[in-house]
């Protein structure tokens, strides 16, 4: 008991000595709570996270090959945030933001009170804007697309910087991320950095090796890293109609890493949420598939083909909600 009282005395001393006079924040909080998570809006992503969603106030990296679906996934998460009454900022360093595709995914790009778009590829401008958006704008989600497209002001102004820019960029990037980590946590703002996989030209190997640009700081400071890949799916006529997007979490500080999830993204409609209910109700044992032609729900046969099972769910909002609730209950307890 004496040792416990000494510990509490030490905690009081630390809190009184290092208490933030402006906000009243203390370094050691004795009331411990679980990390809250919110849904990404896509069952496949939440399933892969192994905790049913994404934490708040963290740094994330979404990386993959070109045209693998990174921006689309970020926009889907943005839609969910806006649906929850939160504000979103999108920093388009690639100068390639597609308004029509964002609208198709459900993002209200014309509502400036919910969504703002900044187009800049200058390192100093971007990180100054991020701090203002978080601390003064109350933004809860900032998407930076992408790390590979950002250049320092020195790269624009100084021709002699060519060939020396990457080590300087990585150093400055690490410094900015270290400062942004506590700011994002305090304000419960998520930062999503989109990144590419590029061939590592410095590797001395006959086998191609790939790396993500920007140095190693983003890998270390990200709470979650999502690796994205995709495969094309064809309709009954052999036409390319959709892609099957695969999400894997090689780093996860909230739950077990290496979770994998998939979802179908239609070129015309965006994510096929009904197909997600089909896939994950079977995956989690909520629906029983017996052979190729029998689907059982609550012990009763509801369809004898995949198409009829899809239609059975699609035609019943009550069943959709019931399956959705059961899927997330299973995910939280897995």
C-alpha atoms as a PDB file:
ATOM      1  CA  UNK A   1       0.000   0.000   0.000  1.00  0.00           C
ATOM      2  CA  UNK A   2       2.871   2.337   0.781  1.00  0.00           C
ATOM      3  CA  UNK A   3       4.319   1.814  -2.704  1.00  0.00           C
ATOM      4  CA  UNK A   4       0.910   2.543  -4.279  1.00  0.00           C
ATOM      5  CA  UNK A   5       0.543   5.778  -2.331  1.00  0.00           C
ATOM      6  CA  UNK A   6       4.058   6.815  -3.427  1.00  0.00           C
ATOM      7  CA  UNK A   7       3.078   6.201  -7.036  1.00  0.00           C
ATOM      8  CA  UNK A   8      -0.046   8.367  -6.696  1.00  0.00           C
ATOM      9  CA  UNK A   9       2.001  11.118  -5.059  1.00  0.00           C
ATOM     10  CA  UNK A  10       4.423  10.972  -7.993  1.00  0.00           C
ATOM     11  CA  UNK A  11       1.517  11.196 -10.445  1.00  0.00           C
ATOM     12  CA  UNK A  12       0.133  14.270  -8.648  1.00  0.00           C
ATOM     13  CA  UNK A  13       3.566  15.910  -8.718  1.00  0.00           C
ATOM     14  CA  UNK A  14       4.001  15.239 -12.459  1.00  0.00           C
ATOM     15  CA  UNK A  15       0.506  16.521 -13.278  1.00  0.00           C
ATOM     16  CA  UNK A  16       0.957  19.684 -11.239  1.00  0.00           C
ATOM     17  CA  UNK A  17       4.390  20.344 -12.714  1.00  0.00           C
ATOM     18  CA  UNK A  18       3.551  19.725 -16.369  1.00  0.00           C
ATOM     19  CA  UNK A  19      -0.135  20.687 -16.477  1.00  0.00           C
ATOM     20  CA  UNK A  20      -1.047  22.794 -19.499  1.00  0.00           C
ATOM     21  CA  UNK A  21      -2.077  26.165 -18.094  1.00  0.00           C
ATOM     22  CA  UNK A  22      -4.171  27.086 -21.137  1.00  0.00           C
ATOM     23  CA  UNK A  23      -6.170  23.879 -21.606  1.00  0.00           C
ATOM     24  CA  UNK A  24      -5.851  22.212 -18.215  1.00  0.00           C
ATOM     25  CA  UNK A  25      -4.601  18.989 -19.848  1.00  0.00           C
ATOM     26  CA  UNK A  26      -2.481  16.722 -17.638  1.00  0.00           C
ATOM     27  CA  UNK A  27       0.141  14.199 -18.791  1.00  0.00           C
ATOM     28  CA  UNK A  28      -1.094  11.266 -16.652  1.00  0.00           C
ATOM     29  CA  UNK A  29      -4.828  10.537 -16.634  1.00  0.00           C
ATOM     30  CA  UNK A  30      -5.921   7.918 -14.112  1.00  0.00           C
ATOM     31  CA  UNK A  31      -9.288   7.166 -15.744  1.00  0.00           C
ATOM     32  CA  UNK A  32      -8.400   4.723 -18.518  1.00  0.00           C
ATOM     33  CA  UNK A  33     -10.844   4.117 -21.358  1.00  0.00           C
ATOM     34  CA  UNK A  34     -10.894   1.925 -24.451  1.00  0.00           C
ATOM     35  CA  UNK A  35      -9.936   3.475 -27.775  1.00  0.00           C
ATOM     36  CA  UNK A  36     -13.188   4.513 -29.524  1.00  0.00           C
ATOM     37  CA  UNK A  37     -13.588   3.492 -33.159  1.00  0.00           C
ATOM     38  CA  UNK A  38     -16.052   4.526 -35.841  1.00  0.00           C
ATOM     39  CA  UNK A  39     -17.034   2.700 -38.992  1.00  0.00           C
ATOM     40  CA  UNK A  40     -15.250   3.562 -42.218  1.00  0.00           C
ATOM     41  CA  UNK A  41     -18.532   3.149 -44.078  1.00  0.00           C
ATOM     42  CA  UNK A  42     -17.281  -0.008 -45.821  1.00  0.00           C
ATOM     43  CA  UNK A  43     -17.753  -3.401 -44.166  1.00  0.00           C
ATOM     44  CA  UNK A  44     -14.676  -4.843 -45.901  1.00  0.00           C
ATOM     45  CA  UNK A  45     -12.389  -2.173 -44.406  1.00  0.00           C
ATOM     46  CA  UNK A  46     -13.908  -2.503 -40.930  1.00  0.00           C
ATOM     47  CA  UNK A  47     -13.560  -6.290 -41.116  1.00  0.00           C
ATOM     48  CA  UNK A  48      -9.888  -6.029 -42.089  1.00  0.00           C
ATOM     49  CA  UNK A  49      -9.181  -3.615 -39.216  1.00  0.00           C
ATOM     50  CA  UNK A  50      -9.942  -6.410 -36.696  1.00  0.00           C
ATOM     51  CA  UNK A  51     -11.660  -3.872 -34.427  1.00  0.00           C
ATOM     52  CA  UNK A  52     -14.762  -2.971 -36.419  1.00  0.00           C
ATOM     53  CA  UNK A  53     -13.615   0.451 -37.593  1.00  0.00           C
ATOM     54  CA  UNK A  54     -11.021   3.202 -37.347  1.00  0.00           C
ATOM     55  CA  UNK A  55      -9.815   5.044 -34.218  1.00  0.00           C
ATOM     56  CA  UNK A  56     -10.000   8.829 -33.915  1.00  0.00           C
ATOM     57  CA  UNK A  57      -7.144  11.286 -33.646  1.00  0.00           C
ATOM     58  CA  UNK A  58      -4.576   9.149 -35.454  1.00  0.00           C
ATOM     59  CA  UNK A  59      -2.308   9.157 -38.490  1.00  0.00           C
ATOM     60  CA  UNK A  60      -2.988   6.636 -41.258  1.00  0.00           C
ATOM     61  CA  UNK A  61      -1.184   5.628 -44.435  1.00  0.00           C
ATOM     62  CA  UNK A  62      -3.073   4.199 -47.412  1.00  0.00           C
ATOM     63  CA  UNK A  63      -0.606   2.831 -49.937  1.00  0.00           C
ATOM     64  CA  UNK A  64      -0.584   0.683 -53.044  1.00  0.00           C
ATOM     65  CA  UNK A  65       0.188   0.608 -56.740  1.00  0.00           C
ATOM     66  CA  UNK A  66      -1.101   3.261 -59.092  1.00  0.00           C
ATOM     67  CA  UNK A  67      -4.856   3.147 -59.755  1.00  0.00           C
ATOM     68  CA  UNK A  68      -5.424   0.574 -57.001  1.00  0.00           C
ATOM     69  CA  UNK A  69      -8.296   2.504 -55.399  1.00  0.00           C
ATOM     70  CA  UNK A  70      -6.547   4.558 -52.707  1.00  0.00           C
ATOM     71  CA  UNK A  71      -8.355   7.815 -53.450  1.00  0.00           C
ATOM     72  CA  UNK A  72     -11.709   6.059 -53.747  1.00  0.00           C
ATOM     73  CA  UNK A  73     -11.276   4.425 -50.350  1.00  0.00           C
ATOM     74  CA  UNK A  74     -10.329   7.774 -48.803  1.00  0.00           C
ATOM     75  CA  UNK A  75     -13.445   9.366 -50.341  1.00  0.00           C
ATOM     76  CA  UNK A  76     -15.651   6.557 -49.009  1.00  0.00           C
ATOM     77  CA  UNK A  77     -14.294   7.233 -45.520  1.00  0.00           C
ATOM     78  CA  UNK A  78     -14.886  10.957 -46.081  1.00  0.00           C
ATOM     79  CA  UNK A  79     -18.530  10.253 -46.941  1.00  0.00           C
ATOM     80  CA  UNK A  80     -18.986   8.331 -43.688  1.00  0.00           C
ATOM     81  CA  UNK A  81     -17.461  11.170 -41.669  1.00  0.00           C
ATOM     82  CA  UNK A  82     -19.767  13.709 -43.312  1.00  0.00           C
ATOM     83  CA  UNK A  83     -22.772  11.441 -42.709  1.00  0.00           C
ATOM     84  CA  UNK A  84     -21.785  11.460 -39.017  1.00  0.00           C
ATOM     85  CA  UNK A  85     -21.833  15.281 -38.965  1.00  0.00           C
ATOM     86  CA  UNK A  86     -18.044  15.744 -39.126  1.00  0.00           C
ATOM     87  CA  UNK A  87     -16.133  18.069 -41.459  1.00  0.00           C
ATOM     88  CA  UNK A  88     -13.601  16.906 -44.043  1.00  0.00           C
ATOM     89  CA  UNK A  89     -10.719  18.534 -45.932  1.00  0.00           C
ATOM     90  CA  UNK A  90      -9.099  17.039 -49.028  1.00  0.00           C
ATOM     91  CA  UNK A  91      -5.616  18.272 -50.003  1.00  0.00           C
ATOM     92  CA  UNK A  92      -5.068  17.468 -53.668  1.00  0.00           C
ATOM     93  CA  UNK A  93      -1.298  17.573 -54.164  1.00  0.00           C
ATOM     94  CA  UNK A  94      -1.621  15.611 -57.425  1.00  0.00           C
ATOM     95  CA  UNK A  95      -3.949  18.264 -58.938  1.00  0.00           C
ATOM     96  CA  UNK A  96      -6.162  15.431 -60.147  1.00  0.00           C
ATOM     97  CA  UNK A  97      -9.292  15.506 -57.984  1.00  0.00           C
ATOM     98  CA  UNK A  98     -12.322  14.136 -59.840  1.00  0.00           C
ATOM     99  CA  UNK A  99     -15.483  15.966 -58.758  1.00  0.00           C
ATOM    100  CA  UNK A 100     -17.889  13.694 -60.635  1.00  0.00           C
ATOM    101  CA  UNK A 101     -16.400  10.485 -59.156  1.00  0.00           C
ATOM    102  CA  UNK A 102     -16.466  11.968 -55.639  1.00  0.00           C
ATOM    103  CA  UNK A 103     -20.155  12.860 -56.115  1.00  0.00           C
ATOM    104  CA  UNK A 104     -20.839   9.339 -57.411  1.00  0.00           C
ATOM    105  CA  UNK A 105     -19.344   7.960 -54.199  1.00  0.00           C
ATOM    106  CA  UNK A 106     -21.689  10.197 -52.203  1.00  0.00           C
ATOM    107  CA  UNK A 107     -19.323  12.986 -51.093  1.00  0.00           C
ATOM    108  CA  UNK A 108     -21.111  16.387 -51.019  1.00  0.00           C
ATOM    109  CA  UNK A 109     -18.267  18.277 -52.679  1.00  0.00           C
ATOM    110  CA  UNK A 110     -20.431  21.383 -53.229  1.00  0.00           C
ATOM    111  CA  UNK A 111     -21.227  21.843 -49.535  1.00  0.00           C
ATOM    112  CA  UNK A 112     -18.385  24.042 -48.274  1.00  0.00           C
ATOM    113  CA  UNK A 113     -19.521  23.717 -44.672  1.00  0.00           C
ATOM    114  CA  UNK A 114     -18.875  19.964 -44.779  1.00  0.00           C
ATOM    115  CA  UNK A 115     -16.157  19.467 -47.398  1.00  0.00           C
ATOM    116  CA  UNK A 116     -13.308  21.694 -48.567  1.00  0.00           C
ATOM    117  CA  UNK A 117     -10.786  21.047 -51.312  1.00  0.00           C
ATOM    118  CA  UNK A 118      -7.268  22.507 -51.293  1.00  0.00           C
ATOM    119  CA  UNK A 119      -5.043  22.110 -54.341  1.00  0.00           C
ATOM    120  CA  UNK A 120      -1.381  22.615 -53.508  1.00  0.00           C
ATOM    121  CA  UNK A 121       1.746  20.520 -53.863  1.00  0.00           C
ATOM    122  CA  UNK A 122       4.031  22.801 -51.798  1.00  0.00           C
ATOM    123  CA  UNK A 123       5.208  21.096 -48.601  1.00  0.00           C
ATOM    124  CA  UNK A 124       5.267  24.238 -46.462  1.00  0.00           C
ATOM    125  CA  UNK A 125       1.788  25.356 -47.552  1.00  0.00           C
ATOM    126  CA  UNK A 126       0.243  21.941 -46.977  1.00  0.00           C
ATOM    127  CA  UNK A 127       1.497  21.412 -43.435  1.00  0.00           C
ATOM    128  CA  UNK A 128       0.727  24.985 -42.383  1.00  0.00           C
ATOM    129  CA  UNK A 129      -2.803  24.493 -43.730  1.00  0.00           C
ATOM    130  CA  UNK A 130      -3.197  21.174 -41.897  1.00  0.00           C
ATOM    131  CA  UNK A 131      -2.502  22.801 -38.523  1.00  0.00           C
ATOM    132  CA  UNK A 132      -4.933  25.647 -39.232  1.00  0.00           C
ATOM    133  CA  UNK A 133      -7.640  23.250 -40.410  1.00  0.00           C
ATOM    134  CA  UNK A 134      -7.305  21.162 -37.246  1.00  0.00           C
ATOM    135  CA  UNK A 135      -6.820  23.843 -34.595  1.00  0.00           C
ATOM    136  CA  UNK A 136      -9.001  26.615 -36.003  1.00  0.00           C
ATOM    137  CA  UNK A 137     -11.277  24.906 -38.514  1.00  0.00           C
ATOM    138  CA  UNK A 138     -12.328  21.975 -36.318  1.00  0.00           C
ATOM    139  CA  UNK A 139     -11.841  19.556 -39.224  1.00  0.00           C
ATOM    140  CA  UNK A 140     -12.044  15.887 -38.169  1.00  0.00           C
ATOM    141  CA  UNK A 141     -10.655  14.225 -41.294  1.00  0.00           C
ATOM    142  CA  UNK A 142      -7.882  15.471 -43.578  1.00  0.00           C
ATOM    143  CA  UNK A 143      -6.877  13.484 -46.662  1.00  0.00           C
ATOM    144  CA  UNK A 144      -3.531  14.232 -48.323  1.00  0.00           C
ATOM    145  CA  UNK A 145      -3.302  12.854 -51.863  1.00  0.00           C
ATOM    146  CA  UNK A 146      -0.489  12.065 -52.156  1.00  0.00           C
ATOM    147  CA  UNK A 147       2.897  12.059 -50.403  1.00  0.00           C
ATOM    148  CA  UNK A 148       4.659  11.303 -53.688  1.00  0.00           C
ATOM    149  CA  UNK A 149       3.318  14.534 -55.251  1.00  0.00           C
ATOM    150  CA  UNK A 150       4.508  16.918 -52.515  1.00  0.00           C
ATOM    151  CA  UNK A 151       7.602  19.061 -53.120  1.00  0.00           C
ATOM    152  CA  UNK A 152       9.332  21.578 -50.864  1.00  0.00           C
ATOM    153  CA  UNK A 153       9.469  25.233 -51.860  1.00  0.00           C
ATOM    154  CA  UNK A 154      13.212  24.816 -52.316  1.00  0.00           C
ATOM    155  CA  UNK A 155      12.549  22.254 -55.049  1.00  0.00           C
ATOM    156  CA  UNK A 156      10.586  24.893 -56.975  1.00  0.00           C
ATOM    157  CA  UNK A 157      12.996  27.772 -56.382  1.00  0.00           C
ATOM    158  CA  UNK A 158      16.435  26.209 -56.371  1.00  0.00           C
ATOM    159  CA  UNK A 159      17.710  24.199 -59.309  1.00  0.00           C
ATOM    160  CA  UNK A 160      20.738  23.122 -57.258  1.00  0.00           C
ATOM    161  CA  UNK A 161      18.382  21.229 -54.927  1.00  0.00           C
ATOM    162  CA  UNK A 162      17.733  18.627 -57.630  1.00  0.00           C
ATOM    163  CA  UNK A 163      19.133  15.303 -56.453  1.00  0.00           C
ATOM    164  CA  UNK A 164      19.266  16.462 -52.829  1.00  0.00           C
ATOM    165  CA  UNK A 165      15.543  16.942 -52.259  1.00  0.00           C
ATOM    166  CA  UNK A 166      14.480  13.517 -50.980  1.00  0.00           C
ATOM    167  CA  UNK A 167      16.713  13.348 -47.858  1.00  0.00           C
ATOM    168  CA  UNK A 168      15.689  16.925 -46.982  1.00  0.00           C
ATOM    169  CA  UNK A 169      12.024  16.138 -47.659  1.00  0.00           C
ATOM    170  CA  UNK A 170      12.149  13.018 -45.463  1.00  0.00           C
ATOM    171  CA  UNK A 171      13.774  14.974 -42.632  1.00  0.00           C
ATOM    172  CA  UNK A 172      11.183  17.771 -42.782  1.00  0.00           C
ATOM    173  CA  UNK A 173       8.362  15.271 -43.181  1.00  0.00           C
ATOM    174  CA  UNK A 174       9.447  13.413 -40.028  1.00  0.00           C
ATOM    175  CA  UNK A 175       9.579  16.691 -38.103  1.00  0.00           C
ATOM    176  CA  UNK A 176       6.097  17.730 -39.220  1.00  0.00           C
ATOM    177  CA  UNK A 177       4.587  14.323 -38.429  1.00  0.00           C
ATOM    178  CA  UNK A 178       6.063  14.380 -34.924  1.00  0.00           C
ATOM    179  CA  UNK A 179       4.398  17.748 -34.301  1.00  0.00           C
ATOM    180  CA  UNK A 180       1.091  16.761 -35.880  1.00  0.00           C
ATOM    181  CA  UNK A 181       0.701  13.516 -33.910  1.00  0.00           C
ATOM    182  CA  UNK A 182      -0.249  15.146 -30.554  1.00  0.00           C
ATOM    183  CA  UNK A 183      -2.257  17.885 -32.306  1.00  0.00           C
ATOM    184  CA  UNK A 184      -4.351  15.300 -34.172  1.00  0.00           C
ATOM    185  CA  UNK A 185      -4.832  13.240 -31.008  1.00  0.00           C
ATOM    186  CA  UNK A 186      -5.923  16.215 -28.910  1.00  0.00           C
ATOM    187  CA  UNK A 187      -8.424  17.423 -31.530  1.00  0.00           C
ATOM    188  CA  UNK A 188      -9.597  13.924 -32.534  1.00  0.00           C
ATOM    189  CA  UNK A 189      -8.703  14.554 -36.156  1.00  0.00           C
ATOM    190  CA  UNK A 190      -7.652  11.725 -38.448  1.00  0.00           C
ATOM    191  CA  UNK A 191      -4.934  12.353 -41.030  1.00  0.00           C
ATOM    192  CA  UNK A 192      -4.930  10.042 -44.042  1.00  0.00           C
ATOM    193  CA  UNK A 193      -1.755  10.172 -46.131  1.00  0.00           C
ATOM    194  CA  UNK A 194      -2.117   8.452 -49.499  1.00  0.00           C
ATOM    195  CA  UNK A 195       1.100   6.996 -50.855  1.00  0.00           C
ATOM    196  CA  UNK A 196       2.352   5.028 -53.836  1.00  0.00           C
ATOM    197  CA  UNK A 197       4.489   1.939 -54.200  1.00  0.00           C
ATOM    198  CA  UNK A 198       7.461   2.712 -56.441  1.00  0.00           C
ATOM    199  CA  UNK A 199      10.399   0.670 -57.617  1.00  0.00           C
ATOM    200  CA  UNK A 200      13.430   1.121 -55.369  1.00  0.00           C
ATOM    201  CA  UNK A 201      16.160   2.122 -57.830  1.00  0.00           C
ATOM    202  CA  UNK A 202      18.850   2.075 -55.121  1.00  0.00           C
ATOM    203  CA  UNK A 203      18.384  -1.621 -54.327  1.00  0.00           C
ATOM    204  CA  UNK A 204      21.193  -3.797 -55.660  1.00  0.00           C
ATOM    205  CA  UNK A 205      19.167  -6.801 -56.657  1.00  0.00           C
ATOM    206  CA  UNK A 206      18.107  -8.690 -59.761  1.00  0.00           C
ATOM    207  CA  UNK A 207      14.627  -8.862 -58.241  1.00  0.00           C
ATOM    208  CA  UNK A 208      12.526  -5.711 -58.373  1.00  0.00           C
ATOM    209  CA  UNK A 209      12.021  -4.178 -54.931  1.00  0.00           C
ATOM    210  CA  UNK A 210       9.393  -1.597 -54.108  1.00  0.00           C
ATOM    211  CA  UNK A 211       9.157   1.156 -51.519  1.00  0.00           C
ATOM    212  CA  UNK A 212       6.881   4.057 -50.647  1.00  0.00           C
ATOM    213  CA  UNK A 213       8.331   7.588 -50.989  1.00  0.00           C
ATOM    214  CA  UNK A 214       8.757  10.056 -48.132  1.00  0.00           C
ATOM    215  CA  UNK A 215      11.169   8.150 -45.917  1.00  0.00           C
ATOM    216  CA  UNK A 216      10.279   5.902 -42.979  1.00  0.00           C
ATOM    217  CA  UNK A 217       8.631   8.404 -40.612  1.00  0.00           C
ATOM    218  CA  UNK A 218       5.117   7.796 -41.934  1.00  0.00           C
ATOM    219  CA  UNK A 219       5.532   4.044 -41.441  1.00  0.00           C
ATOM    220  CA  UNK A 220       6.628   4.547 -37.829  1.00  0.00           C
ATOM    221  CA  UNK A 221       4.080   7.195 -36.807  1.00  0.00           C
ATOM    222  CA  UNK A 222       1.008   5.730 -38.506  1.00  0.00           C
ATOM    223  CA  UNK A 223      -1.391   3.929 -36.183  1.00  0.00           C
ATOM    224  CA  UNK A 224      -2.687   1.950 -39.142  1.00  0.00           C
ATOM    225  CA  UNK A 225      -1.259   1.251 -42.580  1.00  0.00           C
ATOM    226  CA  UNK A 226      -3.649   0.037 -45.279  1.00  0.00           C
ATOM    227  CA  UNK A 227      -2.276  -1.703 -48.345  1.00  0.00           C
ATOM    228  CA  UNK A 228      -4.644  -1.623 -51.323  1.00  0.00           C
ATOM    229  CA  UNK A 229      -4.786  -3.891 -54.356  1.00  0.00           C
ATOM    230  CA  UNK A 230      -7.506  -4.848 -56.805  1.00  0.00           C
ATOM    231  CA  UNK A 231      -8.583  -7.327 -59.443  1.00  0.00           C
ATOM    232  CA  UNK A 232     -11.050  -6.772 -62.268  1.00  0.00           C
ATOM    233  CA  UNK A 233     -14.359  -8.652 -62.234  1.00  0.00           C
ATOM    234  CA  UNK A 234     -16.431  -9.250 -65.356  1.00  0.00           C
ATOM    235  CA  UNK A 235     -20.164  -9.610 -65.902  1.00  0.00           C
ATOM    236  CA  UNK A 236     -21.864 -12.574 -67.591  1.00  0.00           C
ATOM    237  CA  UNK A 237     -20.989 -11.116 -71.011  1.00  0.00           C
ATOM    238  CA  UNK A 238     -17.298 -10.866 -70.196  1.00  0.00           C
ATOM    239  CA  UNK A 239     -17.318  -7.064 -69.903  1.00  0.00           C
ATOM    240  CA  UNK A 240     -15.292  -5.341 -67.200  1.00  0.00           C
ATOM    241  CA  UNK A 241     -17.980  -4.075 -64.854  1.00  0.00           C
ATOM    242  CA  UNK A 242     -16.382  -3.774 -61.416  1.00  0.00           C
ATOM    243  CA  UNK A 243     -13.236  -4.307 -59.376  1.00  0.00           C
ATOM    244  CA  UNK A 244     -12.717  -6.437 -56.303  1.00  0.00           C
ATOM    245  CA  UNK A 245     -10.724  -4.224 -53.925  1.00  0.00           C
ATOM    246  CA  UNK A 246      -8.530  -5.934 -51.322  1.00  0.00           C
ATOM    247  CA  UNK A 247      -7.524  -4.113 -48.122  1.00  0.00           C
ATOM    248  CA  UNK A 248      -4.806  -5.413 -45.808  1.00  0.00           C
ATOM    249  CA  UNK A 249      -3.474  -3.873 -42.592  1.00  0.00           C
ATOM    250  CA  UNK A 250       0.273  -4.643 -42.370  1.00  0.00           C
ATOM    251  CA  UNK A 251       0.435  -2.330 -39.344  1.00  0.00           C
ATOM    252  CA  UNK A 252      -2.271  -1.968 -36.728  1.00  0.00           C
ATOM    253  CA  UNK A 253      -1.669  -0.468 -33.271  1.00  0.00           C
ATOM    254  CA  UNK A 254      -5.318  -0.852 -32.257  1.00  0.00           C
ATOM    255  CA  UNK A 255      -5.914  -4.555 -32.960  1.00  0.00           C
ATOM    256  CA  UNK A 256      -4.175  -7.549 -34.502  1.00  0.00           C
ATOM    257  CA  UNK A 257      -2.330  -6.673 -37.736  1.00  0.00           C
ATOM    258  CA  UNK A 258      -2.537  -8.374 -41.132  1.00  0.00           C
ATOM    259  CA  UNK A 259      -6.330  -8.371 -41.260  1.00  0.00           C
ATOM    260  CA  UNK A 260      -7.674  -8.732 -44.800  1.00  0.00           C
ATOM    261  CA  UNK A 261     -11.003  -7.650 -46.257  1.00  0.00           C
ATOM    262  CA  UNK A 262     -12.456  -7.253 -49.743  1.00  0.00           C
ATOM    263  CA  UNK A 263     -15.370  -5.434 -51.304  1.00  0.00           C
ATOM    264  CA  UNK A 264     -16.832  -4.960 -54.766  1.00  0.00           C
ATOM    265  CA  UNK A 265     -16.697  -1.509 -56.350  1.00  0.00           C
ATOM    266  CA  UNK A 266     -18.874  -0.903 -59.376  1.00  0.00           C
ATOM    267  CA  UNK A 267     -17.624   1.564 -62.003  1.00  0.00           C
ATOM    268  CA  UNK A 268     -21.057   3.231 -62.150  1.00  0.00           C
ATOM    269  CA  UNK A 269     -22.417   3.003 -58.584  1.00  0.00           C
ATOM    270  CA  UNK A 270     -19.408   2.839 -56.282  1.00  0.00           C
ATOM    271  CA  UNK A 271     -19.320   0.231 -53.496  1.00  0.00           C
ATOM    272  CA  UNK A 272     -21.845  -2.587 -53.780  1.00  0.00           C
ATOM    273  CA  UNK A 273     -23.054  -2.586 -50.157  1.00  0.00           C
ATOM    274  CA  UNK A 274     -25.572  -5.389 -50.790  1.00  0.00           C
ATOM    275  CA  UNK A 275     -22.784  -7.654 -52.023  1.00  0.00           C
ATOM    276  CA  UNK A 276     -20.894  -6.814 -48.828  1.00  0.00           C
ATOM    277  CA  UNK A 277     -23.857  -8.056 -46.779  1.00  0.00           C
ATOM    278  CA  UNK A 278     -23.879 -11.228 -48.884  1.00  0.00           C
ATOM    279  CA  UNK A 279     -20.144 -11.838 -48.508  1.00  0.00           C
ATOM    280  CA  UNK A 280     -19.720 -11.075 -44.804  1.00  0.00           C
ATOM    281  CA  UNK A 281     -22.934 -12.677 -43.594  1.00  0.00           C
ATOM    282  CA  UNK A 282     -21.554 -15.907 -45.098  1.00  0.00           C
ATOM    283  CA  UNK A 283     -17.987 -15.230 -43.917  1.00  0.00           C
ATOM    284  CA  UNK A 284     -19.117 -14.734 -40.306  1.00  0.00           C
ATOM    285  CA  UNK A 285     -21.561 -17.644 -40.268  1.00  0.00           C
ATOM    286  CA  UNK A 286     -24.712 -15.514 -40.065  1.00  0.00           C
ATOM    287  CA  UNK A 287     -25.932 -16.993 -43.342  1.00  0.00           C
ATOM    288  CA  UNK A 288     -25.171 -20.635 -44.087  1.00  0.00           C
ATOM    289  CA  UNK A 289     -24.311 -21.555 -47.651  1.00  0.00           C
ATOM    290  CA  UNK A 290     -24.857 -25.271 -48.257  1.00  0.00           C
ATOM    291  CA  UNK A 291     -23.314 -26.254 -51.532  1.00  0.00           C
ATOM    292  CA  UNK A 292     -23.566 -23.956 -54.530  1.00  0.00           C
ATOM    293  CA  UNK A 293     -27.365 -23.572 -54.523  1.00  0.00           C
ATOM    294  CA  UNK A 294     -28.720 -23.307 -50.997  1.00  0.00           C
ATOM    295  CA  UNK A 295     -28.698 -20.294 -48.652  1.00  0.00           C
ATOM    296  CA  UNK A 296     -30.016 -20.640 -45.096  1.00  0.00           C
ATOM    297  CA  UNK A 297     -30.865 -17.796 -42.725  1.00  0.00           C
ATOM    298  CA  UNK A 298     -32.118 -18.500 -39.202  1.00  0.00           C
ATOM    299  CA  UNK A 299     -32.334 -22.146 -40.203  1.00  0.00           C
ATOM    300  CA  UNK A 300     -34.656 -21.471 -43.142  1.00  0.00           C
ATOM    301  CA  UNK A 301     -33.877 -21.676 -46.838  1.00  0.00           C
ATOM    302  CA  UNK A 302     -34.160 -18.181 -48.357  1.00  0.00           C
ATOM    303  CA  UNK A 303     -32.642 -18.672 -51.827  1.00  0.00           C
ATOM    304  CA  UNK A 304     -31.349 -21.348 -54.156  1.00  0.00           C
ATOM    305  CA  UNK A 305     -28.973 -19.225 -56.260  1.00  0.00           C
ATOM    306  CA  UNK A 306     -26.498 -16.437 -55.538  1.00  0.00           C
ATOM    307  CA  UNK A 307     -28.557 -13.997 -57.629  1.00  0.00           C
ATOM    308  CA  UNK A 308     -31.774 -14.791 -55.723  1.00  0.00           C
ATOM    309  CA  UNK A 309     -29.981 -14.440 -52.382  1.00  0.00           C
ATOM    310  CA  UNK A 310     -28.680 -11.024 -53.488  1.00  0.00           C
ATOM    311  CA  UNK A 311     -32.201  -9.975 -54.536  1.00  0.00           C
ATOM    312  CA  UNK A 312     -33.679 -11.270 -51.255  1.00  0.00           C
ATOM    313  CA  UNK A 313     -31.403  -8.922 -49.318  1.00  0.00           C
ATOM    314  CA  UNK A 314     -31.713  -6.045 -51.802  1.00  0.00           C
ATOM    315  CA  UNK A 315     -35.512  -6.075 -51.663  1.00  0.00           C
ATOM    316  CA  UNK A 316     -35.767  -5.948 -47.859  1.00  0.00           C
ATOM    317  CA  UNK A 317     -34.426  -2.935 -45.901  1.00  0.00           C
ATOM    318  CA  UNK A 318     -35.319  -4.753 -42.669  1.00  0.00           C
ATOM    319  CA  UNK A 319     -33.121  -7.722 -43.584  1.00  0.00           C
ATOM    320  CA  UNK A 320     -30.323  -5.345 -44.610  1.00  0.00           C
ATOM    321  CA  UNK A 321     -30.345  -3.635 -41.202  1.00  0.00           C
ATOM    322  CA  UNK A 322     -30.613  -6.975 -39.387  1.00  0.00           C
ATOM    323  CA  UNK A 323     -27.628  -8.426 -41.263  1.00  0.00           C
ATOM    324  CA  UNK A 324     -25.632  -5.207 -40.827  1.00  0.00           C
ATOM    325  CA  UNK A 325     -26.164  -5.210 -37.052  1.00  0.00           C
ATOM    326  CA  UNK A 326     -25.288  -8.906 -36.748  1.00  0.00           C
ATOM    327  CA  UNK A 327     -22.141  -8.490 -38.863  1.00  0.00           C
ATOM    328  CA  UNK A 328     -20.822  -5.643 -36.687  1.00  0.00           C
ATOM    329  CA  UNK A 329     -21.704  -7.488 -33.495  1.00  0.00           C
ATOM    330  CA  UNK A 330     -19.649 -10.456 -34.738  1.00  0.00           C
ATOM    331  CA  UNK A 331     -16.769  -8.183 -35.795  1.00  0.00           C
ATOM    332  CA  UNK A 332     -16.596  -6.478 -32.406  1.00  0.00           C
ATOM    333  CA  UNK A 333     -16.426  -9.845 -30.665  1.00  0.00           C
ATOM    334  CA  UNK A 334     -14.071 -11.685 -33.006  1.00  0.00           C
END
